[in-house]
Amino acid sequence: MERTLSIIKPDGVGHGLIGEVIRRFEKNGIKIIAMKMVHLSLDDARKFYAVHKERPFFNSLTAFMTSGPIVPMILEGENVIEKNRTLMGATNYKDAAEGTIRRNFATDIEKNIVHGSDAPETAAIEIKFFFNELEICERG
Ligand code: ATP
Ligand code: MG
């Protein structure tokens, strides 16, 4: 059993897509075992995206991620890291497969609705960034 961190980004929340994203997870047999809504400070966003700090889009990305509330969730399931990435689609919505969240709803390479951890190590770090043990529900 694997866990991953999903985030509905400020554009997803702003466009009224919280329910749609969650529906896709549930329809695909992915369990949500933790969820909250938070508005990150710039400091928080810079920490969360520290791996990208040398990238040309870092300032723009952190400004975007602090532009409104976001919905971080922990997803659980077999192979859920890859499953979630498949449901999300490619980073650039123009390259994303038909029917994926990003292909259906993203408006820009940056404003791409959702985040998903890309490996078990990053999933563990990202989950800890948003949730403590008490906030995680063992749903059996
Ligand atoms: P995420 O980490 O959000 O799940 P990802 O793993 O598909 O997305 P990354 O390469 O980790 O993509 O980039 C992190 C985020 O930075 C992207 O989701 C997007 O919002 C933004 N981003 C990535 N590349 C660019 C770019 N060339 N120009 C602007 N923003 C970008
Ligand atoms: Mg990434």
mmCIF file with all atom_site columns, C-alpha atoms and ligand atoms in Angstrom:
data_model
loop_
_atom_site.group_PDB
_atom_site.id
_atom_site.type_symbol
_atom_site.label_atom_id
_atom_site.label_alt_id
_atom_site.label_comp_id
_atom_site.label_asym_id
_atom_site.label_entity_id
_atom_site.label_seq_id
_atom_site.pdbx_PDB_ins_code
_atom_site.Cartn_x
_atom_site.Cartn_y
_atom_site.Cartn_z
_atom_site.occupancy
_atom_site.B_iso_or_equiv
_atom_site.pdbx_formal_charge
_atom_site.auth_seq_id
_atom_site.auth_comp_id
_atom_site.auth_asym_id
_atom_site.auth_atom_id
_atom_site.pdbx_PDB_model_num
ATOM   1   C  CA  . MET A 1 1   ? 0.000   0.000  0.000   1.00 0.00 ? 1   MET A CA  1
ATOM   2   C  CA  . GLU A 1 2   ? 1.361   3.399  -1.008  1.00 0.00 ? 2   GLU A CA  1
ATOM   3   C  CA  . ARG A 1 3   ? 0.616   6.994  -0.037  1.00 0.00 ? 3   ARG A CA  1
ATOM   4   C  CA  . THR A 1 4   ? 1.002   10.211 -1.998  1.00 0.00 ? 4   THR A CA  1
ATOM   5   C  CA  . LEU A 1 5   ? 0.340   13.899 -1.521  1.00 0.00 ? 5   LEU A CA  1
ATOM   6   C  CA  . SER A 1 6   ? -2.163  15.545 -3.825  1.00 0.00 ? 6   SER A CA  1
ATOM   7   C  CA  . ILE A 1 7   ? -2.845  19.275 -3.837  1.00 0.00 ? 7   ILE A CA  1
ATOM   8   C  CA  . ILE A 1 8   ? -5.717  21.057 -5.541  1.00 0.00 ? 8   ILE A CA  1
ATOM   9   C  CA  . LYS A 1 9   ? -3.916  24.281 -6.473  1.00 0.00 ? 9   LYS A CA  1
ATOM   10  C  CA  . PRO A 1 10  ? -5.407  27.816 -6.183  1.00 0.00 ? 10  PRO A CA  1
ATOM   11  C  CA  . ASP A 1 11  ? -6.738  27.687 -9.763  1.00 0.00 ? 11  ASP A CA  1
ATOM   12  C  CA  . GLY A 1 12  ? -8.521  24.387 -9.069  1.00 0.00 ? 12  GLY A CA  1
ATOM   13  C  CA  . VAL A 1 13  ? -10.133 25.787 -5.919  1.00 0.00 ? 13  VAL A CA  1
ATOM   14  C  CA  . GLY A 1 14  ? -10.933 29.085 -7.682  1.00 0.00 ? 14  GLY A CA  1
ATOM   15  C  CA  . HIS A 1 15  ? -12.591 27.356 -10.644 1.00 0.00 ? 15  HIS A CA  1
ATOM   16  C  CA  . GLY A 1 16  ? -14.816 25.270 -8.366  1.00 0.00 ? 16  GLY A CA  1
ATOM   17  C  CA  . LEU A 1 17  ? -13.062 21.973 -9.105  1.00 0.00 ? 17  LEU A CA  1
ATOM   18  C  CA  . ILE A 1 18  ? -12.566 20.567 -5.600  1.00 0.00 ? 18  ILE A CA  1
ATOM   19  C  CA  . GLY A 1 19  ? -15.497 18.186 -5.976  1.00 0.00 ? 19  GLY A CA  1
ATOM   20  C  CA  . GLU A 1 20  ? -14.564 17.173 -9.535  1.00 0.00 ? 20  GLU A CA  1
ATOM   21  C  CA  . VAL A 1 21  ? -10.992 16.261 -8.556  1.00 0.00 ? 21  VAL A CA  1
ATOM   22  C  CA  . ILE A 1 22  ? -12.131 14.318 -5.491  1.00 0.00 ? 22  ILE A CA  1
ATOM   23  C  CA  . ARG A 1 23  ? -14.789 12.542 -7.571  1.00 0.00 ? 23  ARG A CA  1
ATOM   24  C  CA  . ARG A 1 24  ? -12.101 11.341 -9.986  1.00 0.00 ? 24  ARG A CA  1
ATOM   25  C  CA  . PHE A 1 25  ? -10.006 9.962  -7.123  1.00 0.00 ? 25  PHE A CA  1
ATOM   26  C  CA  . GLU A 1 26  ? -12.961 8.148  -5.548  1.00 0.00 ? 26  GLU A CA  1
ATOM   27  C  CA  . LYS A 1 27  ? -14.238 6.848  -8.893  1.00 0.00 ? 27  LYS A CA  1
ATOM   28  C  CA  . ASN A 1 28  ? -10.804 5.340  -9.507  1.00 0.00 ? 28  ASN A CA  1
ATOM   29  C  CA  . GLY A 1 29  ? -10.669 3.496  -6.197  1.00 0.00 ? 29  GLY A CA  1
ATOM   30  C  CA  . ILE A 1 30  ? -8.233  5.897  -4.539  1.00 0.00 ? 30  ILE A CA  1
ATOM   31  C  CA  . LYS A 1 31  ? -8.837  6.473  -0.819  1.00 0.00 ? 31  LYS A CA  1
ATOM   32  C  CA  . ILE A 1 32  ? -8.486  9.912  0.755   1.00 0.00 ? 32  ILE A CA  1
ATOM   33  C  CA  . ILE A 1 33  ? -7.080  9.470  4.266   1.00 0.00 ? 33  ILE A CA  1
ATOM   34  C  CA  . ALA A 1 34  ? -6.413  13.154 5.133   1.00 0.00 ? 34  ALA A CA  1
ATOM   35  C  CA  . MET A 1 35  ? -7.591  16.497 3.767   1.00 0.00 ? 35  MET A CA  1
ATOM   36  C  CA  . LYS A 1 36  ? -7.550  20.205 4.660   1.00 0.00 ? 36  LYS A CA  1
ATOM   37  C  CA  . MET A 1 37  ? -7.734  23.674 3.154   1.00 0.00 ? 37  MET A CA  1
ATOM   38  C  CA  . VAL A 1 38  ? -4.823  26.060 3.740   1.00 0.00 ? 38  VAL A CA  1
ATOM   39  C  CA  . HIS A 1 39  ? -3.536  29.342 2.381   1.00 0.00 ? 39  HIS A CA  1
ATOM   40  C  CA  . LEU A 1 40  ? 0.267   29.133 2.202   1.00 0.00 ? 40  LEU A CA  1
ATOM   41  C  CA  . SER A 1 41  ? 2.569   32.013 3.052   1.00 0.00 ? 41  SER A CA  1
ATOM   42  C  CA  . LEU A 1 42  ? 5.316   32.800 0.544   1.00 0.00 ? 42  LEU A CA  1
ATOM   43  C  CA  . ASP A 1 43  ? 7.800   31.339 3.012   1.00 0.00 ? 43  ASP A CA  1
ATOM   44  C  CA  . ASP A 1 44  ? 5.852   28.049 3.138   1.00 0.00 ? 44  ASP A CA  1
ATOM   45  C  CA  . ALA A 1 45  ? 5.592   27.861 -0.655  1.00 0.00 ? 45  ALA A CA  1
ATOM   46  C  CA  . ARG A 1 46  ? 9.321   28.490 -1.071  1.00 0.00 ? 46  ARG A CA  1
ATOM   47  C  CA  . LYS A 1 47  ? 10.013  25.637 1.358   1.00 0.00 ? 47  LYS A CA  1
ATOM   48  C  CA  . PHE A 1 48  ? 7.567   23.276 -0.329  1.00 0.00 ? 48  PHE A CA  1
ATOM   49  C  CA  . TYR A 1 49  ? 9.002   23.926 -3.803  1.00 0.00 ? 49  TYR A CA  1
ATOM   50  C  CA  . ALA A 1 50  ? 12.655  24.190 -2.668  1.00 0.00 ? 50  ALA A CA  1
ATOM   51  C  CA  . VAL A 1 51  ? 13.643  21.520 -5.247  1.00 0.00 ? 51  VAL A CA  1
ATOM   52  C  CA  . HIS A 1 52  ? 12.730  24.039 -7.948  1.00 0.00 ? 52  HIS A CA  1
ATOM   53  C  CA  . LYS A 1 53  ? 14.521  27.062 -6.445  1.00 0.00 ? 53  LYS A CA  1
ATOM   54  C  CA  . GLU A 1 54  ? 17.016  27.341 -9.309  1.00 0.00 ? 54  GLU A CA  1
ATOM   55  C  CA  . ARG A 1 55  ? 14.321  27.085 -11.998 1.00 0.00 ? 55  ARG A CA  1
ATOM   56  C  CA  . PRO A 1 56  ? 13.328  30.239 -13.921 1.00 0.00 ? 56  PRO A CA  1
ATOM   57  C  CA  . PHE A 1 57  ? 9.672   29.751 -12.935 1.00 0.00 ? 57  PHE A CA  1
ATOM   58  C  CA  . PHE A 1 58  ? 10.308  29.514 -9.163  1.00 0.00 ? 58  PHE A CA  1
ATOM   59  C  CA  . ASN A 1 59  ? 9.145   33.032 -8.233  1.00 0.00 ? 59  ASN A CA  1
ATOM   60  C  CA  . SER A 1 60  ? 6.110   32.839 -10.440 1.00 0.00 ? 60  SER A CA  1
ATOM   61  C  CA  . LEU A 1 61  ? 5.209   29.351 -9.158  1.00 0.00 ? 61  LEU A CA  1
ATOM   62  C  CA  . THR A 1 62  ? 5.472   30.328 -5.484  1.00 0.00 ? 62  THR A CA  1
ATOM   63  C  CA  . ALA A 1 63  ? 3.456   33.514 -6.112  1.00 0.00 ? 63  ALA A CA  1
ATOM   64  C  CA  . PHE A 1 64  ? 0.758   31.432 -7.834  1.00 0.00 ? 64  PHE A CA  1
ATOM   65  C  CA  . MET A 1 65  ? 0.685   28.822 -5.063  1.00 0.00 ? 65  MET A CA  1
ATOM   66  C  CA  . THR A 1 66  ? 0.117   31.577 -2.472  1.00 0.00 ? 66  THR A CA  1
ATOM   67  C  CA  . SER A 1 67  ? -2.522  33.397 -4.531  1.00 0.00 ? 67  SER A CA  1
ATOM   68  C  CA  . GLY A 1 68  ? -5.416  31.595 -2.832  1.00 0.00 ? 68  GLY A CA  1
ATOM   69  C  CA  . PRO A 1 69  ? -6.326  28.591 -0.714  1.00 0.00 ? 69  PRO A CA  1
ATOM   70  C  CA  . ILE A 1 70  ? -5.252  25.091 -1.697  1.00 0.00 ? 70  ILE A CA  1
ATOM   71  C  CA  . VAL A 1 71  ? -6.545  21.647 -0.723  1.00 0.00 ? 71  VAL A CA  1
ATOM   72  C  CA  . PRO A 1 72  ? -3.792  19.181 0.229   1.00 0.00 ? 72  PRO A CA  1
ATOM   73  C  CA  . MET A 1 73  ? -4.852  15.551 0.592   1.00 0.00 ? 73  MET A CA  1
ATOM   74  C  CA  . ILE A 1 74  ? -3.171  12.262 1.345   1.00 0.00 ? 74  ILE A CA  1
ATOM   75  C  CA  . LEU A 1 75  ? -4.187  9.547  -1.100  1.00 0.00 ? 75  LEU A CA  1
ATOM   76  C  CA  . GLU A 1 76  ? -3.727  5.873  -0.337  1.00 0.00 ? 76  GLU A CA  1
ATOM   77  C  CA  . GLY A 1 77  ? -3.845  2.831  -2.569  1.00 0.00 ? 77  GLY A CA  1
ATOM   78  C  CA  . GLU A 1 78  ? -1.857  0.330  -4.527  1.00 0.00 ? 78  GLU A CA  1
ATOM   79  C  CA  . ASN A 1 79  ? 0.573   2.105  -6.849  1.00 0.00 ? 79  ASN A CA  1
ATOM   80  C  CA  . VAL A 1 80  ? -1.185  5.386  -5.988  1.00 0.00 ? 80  VAL A CA  1
ATOM   81  C  CA  . ILE A 1 81  ? 1.770   7.668  -6.830  1.00 0.00 ? 81  ILE A CA  1
ATOM   82  C  CA  . GLU A 1 82  ? 1.710   6.574  -10.466 1.00 0.00 ? 82  GLU A CA  1
ATOM   83  C  CA  . LYS A 1 83  ? -2.081  6.226  -10.556 1.00 0.00 ? 83  LYS A CA  1
ATOM   84  C  CA  . ASN A 1 84  ? -2.476  9.831  -9.395  1.00 0.00 ? 84  ASN A CA  1
ATOM   85  C  CA  . ARG A 1 85  ? 0.111   11.090 -11.894 1.00 0.00 ? 85  ARG A CA  1
ATOM   86  C  CA  . THR A 1 86  ? -1.810  9.293  -14.651 1.00 0.00 ? 86  THR A CA  1
ATOM   87  C  CA  . LEU A 1 87  ? -5.123  10.871 -13.594 1.00 0.00 ? 87  LEU A CA  1
ATOM   88  C  CA  . MET A 1 88  ? -3.399  14.308 -13.450 1.00 0.00 ? 88  MET A CA  1
ATOM   89  C  CA  . GLY A 1 89  ? -1.748  14.154 -16.872 1.00 0.00 ? 89  GLY A CA  1
ATOM   90  C  CA  . ALA A 1 90  ? 1.484   15.777 -18.048 1.00 0.00 ? 90  ALA A CA  1
ATOM   91  C  CA  . THR A 1 91  ? 2.759   19.002 -16.433 1.00 0.00 ? 91  THR A CA  1
ATOM   92  C  CA  . ASN A 1 92  ? 1.951   20.941 -19.607 1.00 0.00 ? 92  ASN A CA  1
ATOM   93  C  CA  . TYR A 1 93  ? -1.780  20.449 -20.256 1.00 0.00 ? 93  TYR A CA  1
ATOM   94  C  CA  . LYS A 1 94  ? -1.094  20.648 -23.982 1.00 0.00 ? 94  LYS A CA  1
ATOM   95  C  CA  . ASP A 1 95  ? 0.888   17.395 -23.714 1.00 0.00 ? 95  ASP A CA  1
ATOM   96  C  CA  . ALA A 1 96  ? -1.526  15.758 -21.281 1.00 0.00 ? 96  ALA A CA  1
ATOM   97  C  CA  . ALA A 1 97  ? -3.549  12.734 -22.395 1.00 0.00 ? 97  ALA A CA  1
ATOM   98  C  CA  . GLU A 1 98  ? -7.247  13.126 -23.220 1.00 0.00 ? 98  GLU A CA  1
ATOM   99  C  CA  . GLY A 1 99  ? -9.505  12.865 -20.196 1.00 0.00 ? 99  GLY A CA  1
ATOM   100 C  CA  . THR A 1 100 ? -6.861  13.774 -17.633 1.00 0.00 ? 100 THR A CA  1
ATOM   101 C  CA  . ILE A 1 101 ? -7.465  16.476 -15.019 1.00 0.00 ? 101 ILE A CA  1
ATOM   102 C  CA  . ARG A 1 102 ? -4.877  18.822 -16.514 1.00 0.00 ? 102 ARG A CA  1
ATOM   103 C  CA  . ARG A 1 103 ? -6.016  18.262 -20.104 1.00 0.00 ? 103 ARG A CA  1
ATOM   104 C  CA  . ASN A 1 104 ? -9.615  18.936 -19.110 1.00 0.00 ? 104 ASN A CA  1
ATOM   105 C  CA  . PHE A 1 105 ? -9.112  21.932 -16.825 1.00 0.00 ? 105 PHE A CA  1
ATOM   106 C  CA  . ALA A 1 106 ? -5.607  23.487 -16.885 1.00 0.00 ? 106 ALA A CA  1
ATOM   107 C  CA  . THR A 1 107 ? -5.236  26.883 -18.525 1.00 0.00 ? 107 THR A CA  1
ATOM   108 C  CA  . ASP A 1 108 ? -1.469  27.286 -18.473 1.00 0.00 ? 108 ASP A CA  1
ATOM   109 C  CA  . ILE A 1 109 ? 1.717   25.202 -17.900 1.00 0.00 ? 109 ILE A CA  1
ATOM   110 C  CA  . GLU A 1 110 ? 1.878   26.726 -14.397 1.00 0.00 ? 110 GLU A CA  1
ATOM   111 C  CA  . LYS A 1 111 ? -1.817  26.882 -13.575 1.00 0.00 ? 111 LYS A CA  1
ATOM   112 C  CA  . ASN A 1 112 ? -2.368  23.166 -13.906 1.00 0.00 ? 112 ASN A CA  1
ATOM   113 C  CA  . ILE A 1 113 ? -4.982  22.493 -11.195 1.00 0.00 ? 113 ILE A CA  1
ATOM   114 C  CA  . VAL A 1 114 ? -3.251  19.731 -9.240  1.00 0.00 ? 114 VAL A CA  1
ATOM   115 C  CA  . HIS A 1 115 ? 0.024   18.643 -7.729  1.00 0.00 ? 115 HIS A CA  1
ATOM   116 C  CA  . GLY A 1 116 ? 1.061   15.038 -7.127  1.00 0.00 ? 116 GLY A CA  1
ATOM   117 C  CA  . SER A 1 117 ? 4.196   13.635 -5.490  1.00 0.00 ? 117 SER A CA  1
ATOM   118 C  CA  . ASP A 1 118 ? 6.506   11.975 -8.002  1.00 0.00 ? 118 ASP A CA  1
ATOM   119 C  CA  . ALA A 1 119 ? 8.207   9.238  -5.885  1.00 0.00 ? 119 ALA A CA  1
ATOM   120 C  CA  . PRO A 1 120 ? 7.914   7.492  -2.488  1.00 0.00 ? 120 PRO A CA  1
ATOM   121 C  CA  . GLU A 1 121 ? 10.694  9.650  -0.975  1.00 0.00 ? 121 GLU A CA  1
ATOM   122 C  CA  . THR A 1 122 ? 9.145   12.951 -2.069  1.00 0.00 ? 122 THR A CA  1
ATOM   123 C  CA  . ALA A 1 123 ? 5.677   11.694 -1.063  1.00 0.00 ? 123 ALA A CA  1
ATOM   124 C  CA  . ALA A 1 124 ? 6.897   11.059 2.505   1.00 0.00 ? 124 ALA A CA  1
ATOM   125 C  CA  . ILE A 1 125 ? 8.493   14.524 2.743   1.00 0.00 ? 125 ILE A CA  1
ATOM   126 C  CA  . GLU A 1 126 ? 5.483   16.302 1.218   1.00 0.00 ? 126 GLU A CA  1
ATOM   127 C  CA  . ILE A 1 127 ? 2.971   14.451 3.435   1.00 0.00 ? 127 ILE A CA  1
ATOM   128 C  CA  . LYS A 1 128 ? 4.939   15.528 6.542   1.00 0.00 ? 128 LYS A CA  1
ATOM   129 C  CA  . PHE A 1 129 ? 4.978   19.119 5.278   1.00 0.00 ? 129 PHE A CA  1
ATOM   130 C  CA  . PHE A 1 130 ? 1.159   19.342 5.515   1.00 0.00 ? 130 PHE A CA  1
ATOM   131 C  CA  . PHE A 1 131 ? -0.022  16.677 7.978   1.00 0.00 ? 131 PHE A CA  1
ATOM   132 C  CA  . ASN A 1 132 ? 0.840   15.330 11.415  1.00 0.00 ? 132 ASN A CA  1
ATOM   133 C  CA  . GLU A 1 133 ? 0.006   11.794 12.571  1.00 0.00 ? 133 GLU A CA  1
ATOM   134 C  CA  . LEU A 1 134 ? -3.242  12.871 14.288  1.00 0.00 ? 134 LEU A CA  1
ATOM   135 C  CA  . GLU A 1 135 ? -4.616  14.249 11.024  1.00 0.00 ? 135 GLU A CA  1
ATOM   136 C  CA  . ILE A 1 136 ? -4.188  10.981 9.119   1.00 0.00 ? 136 ILE A CA  1
ATOM   137 C  CA  . CYS A 1 137 ? -7.131  8.559  9.229   1.00 0.00 ? 137 CYS A CA  1
ATOM   138 C  CA  . GLU A 1 138 ? -6.448  4.835  9.059   1.00 0.00 ? 138 GLU A CA  1
ATOM   139 C  CA  . ARG A 1 139 ? -9.447  3.699  7.048   1.00 0.00 ? 139 ARG A CA  1
ATOM   140 C  CA  . GLY A 1 140 ? -8.566  0.011  6.886   1.00 0.00 ? 140 GLY A CA  1
HETATM 141 P  P1  . ATP B 2 .   ? 3.684   19.050 -9.595  1.00 0.00 ? 1   ATP B P1  1
HETATM 142 O  O1  . ATP B 2 .   ? 5.021   18.946 -8.926  1.00 0.00 ? 1   ATP B O1  1
HETATM 143 O  O2  . ATP B 2 .   ? 2.944   20.329 -9.291  1.00 0.00 ? 1   ATP B O2  1
HETATM 144 O  O3  . ATP B 2 .   ? 2.844   17.827 -9.385  1.00 0.00 ? 1   ATP B O3  1
HETATM 145 P  P2  . ATP B 2 .   ? 4.892   18.218 -12.043 1.00 0.00 ? 1   ATP B P2  1
HETATM 146 O  O4  . ATP B 2 .   ? 5.621   17.227 -11.205 1.00 0.00 ? 1   ATP B O4  1
HETATM 147 O  O5  . ATP B 2 .   ? 4.097   17.720 -13.202 1.00 0.00 ? 1   ATP B O5  1
HETATM 148 O  O6  . ATP B 2 .   ? 3.909   19.092 -11.167 1.00 0.00 ? 1   ATP B O6  1
HETATM 149 P  P3  . ATP B 2 .   ? 7.242   19.892 -11.913 1.00 0.00 ? 1   ATP B P3  1
HETATM 150 O  O7  . ATP B 2 .   ? 8.309   19.798 -12.929 1.00 0.00 ? 1   ATP B O7  1
HETATM 151 O  O8  . ATP B 2 .   ? 7.476   19.267 -10.574 1.00 0.00 ? 1   ATP B O8  1
HETATM 152 O  O9  . ATP B 2 .   ? 5.889   19.322 -12.575 1.00 0.00 ? 1   ATP B O9  1
HETATM 153 O  O10 . ATP B 2 .   ? 6.878   21.434 -11.728 1.00 0.00 ? 1   ATP B O10 1
HETATM 154 C  C1  . ATP B 2 .   ? 6.175   21.878 -10.608 1.00 0.00 ? 1   ATP B C1  1
HETATM 155 C  C2  . ATP B 2 .   ? 5.142   22.893 -11.040 1.00 0.00 ? 1   ATP B C2  1
HETATM 156 O  O11 . ATP B 2 .   ? 5.822   24.056 -11.525 1.00 0.00 ? 1   ATP B O11 1
HETATM 157 C  C3  . ATP B 2 .   ? 4.259   22.460 -12.209 1.00 0.00 ? 1   ATP B C3  1
HETATM 158 O  O12 . ATP B 2 .   ? 3.157   21.693 -11.844 1.00 0.00 ? 1   ATP B O12 1
HETATM 159 C  C4  . ATP B 2 .   ? 3.817   23.801 -12.759 1.00 0.00 ? 1   ATP B C4  1
HETATM 160 O  O13 . ATP B 2 .   ? 2.793   24.374 -11.940 1.00 0.00 ? 1   ATP B O13 1
HETATM 161 C  C5  . ATP B 2 .   ? 5.081   24.631 -12.590 1.00 0.00 ? 1   ATP B C5  1
HETATM 162 N  N1  . ATP B 2 .   ? 5.935   24.569 -13.806 1.00 0.00 ? 1   ATP B N1  1
HETATM 163 C  C6  . ATP B 2 .   ? 6.642   23.512 -14.258 1.00 0.00 ? 1   ATP B C6  1
HETATM 164 N  N2  . ATP B 2 .   ? 7.312   23.808 -15.380 1.00 0.00 ? 1   ATP B N2  1
HETATM 165 C  C7  . ATP B 2 .   ? 6.997   25.094 -15.659 1.00 0.00 ? 1   ATP B C7  1
HETATM 166 C  C8  . ATP B 2 .   ? 7.363   26.021 -16.695 1.00 0.00 ? 1   ATP B C8  1
HETATM 167 N  N3  . ATP B 2 .   ? 8.182   25.661 -17.679 1.00 0.00 ? 1   ATP B N3  1
HETATM 168 N  N4  . ATP B 2 .   ? 6.828   27.265 -16.648 1.00 0.00 ? 1   ATP B N4  1
HETATM 169 C  C9  . ATP B 2 .   ? 6.001   27.652 -15.652 1.00 0.00 ? 1   ATP B C9  1
HETATM 170 N  N5  . ATP B 2 .   ? 5.632   26.832 -14.632 1.00 0.00 ? 1   ATP B N5  1
HETATM 171 C  C10 . ATP B 2 .   ? 6.111   25.582 -14.641 1.00 0.00 ? 1   ATP B C10 1
HETATM 172 MG MG  . MG  B 3 .   ? 6.677   17.779 -9.391  1.00 0.00 ? 2   MG  B MG  1
#
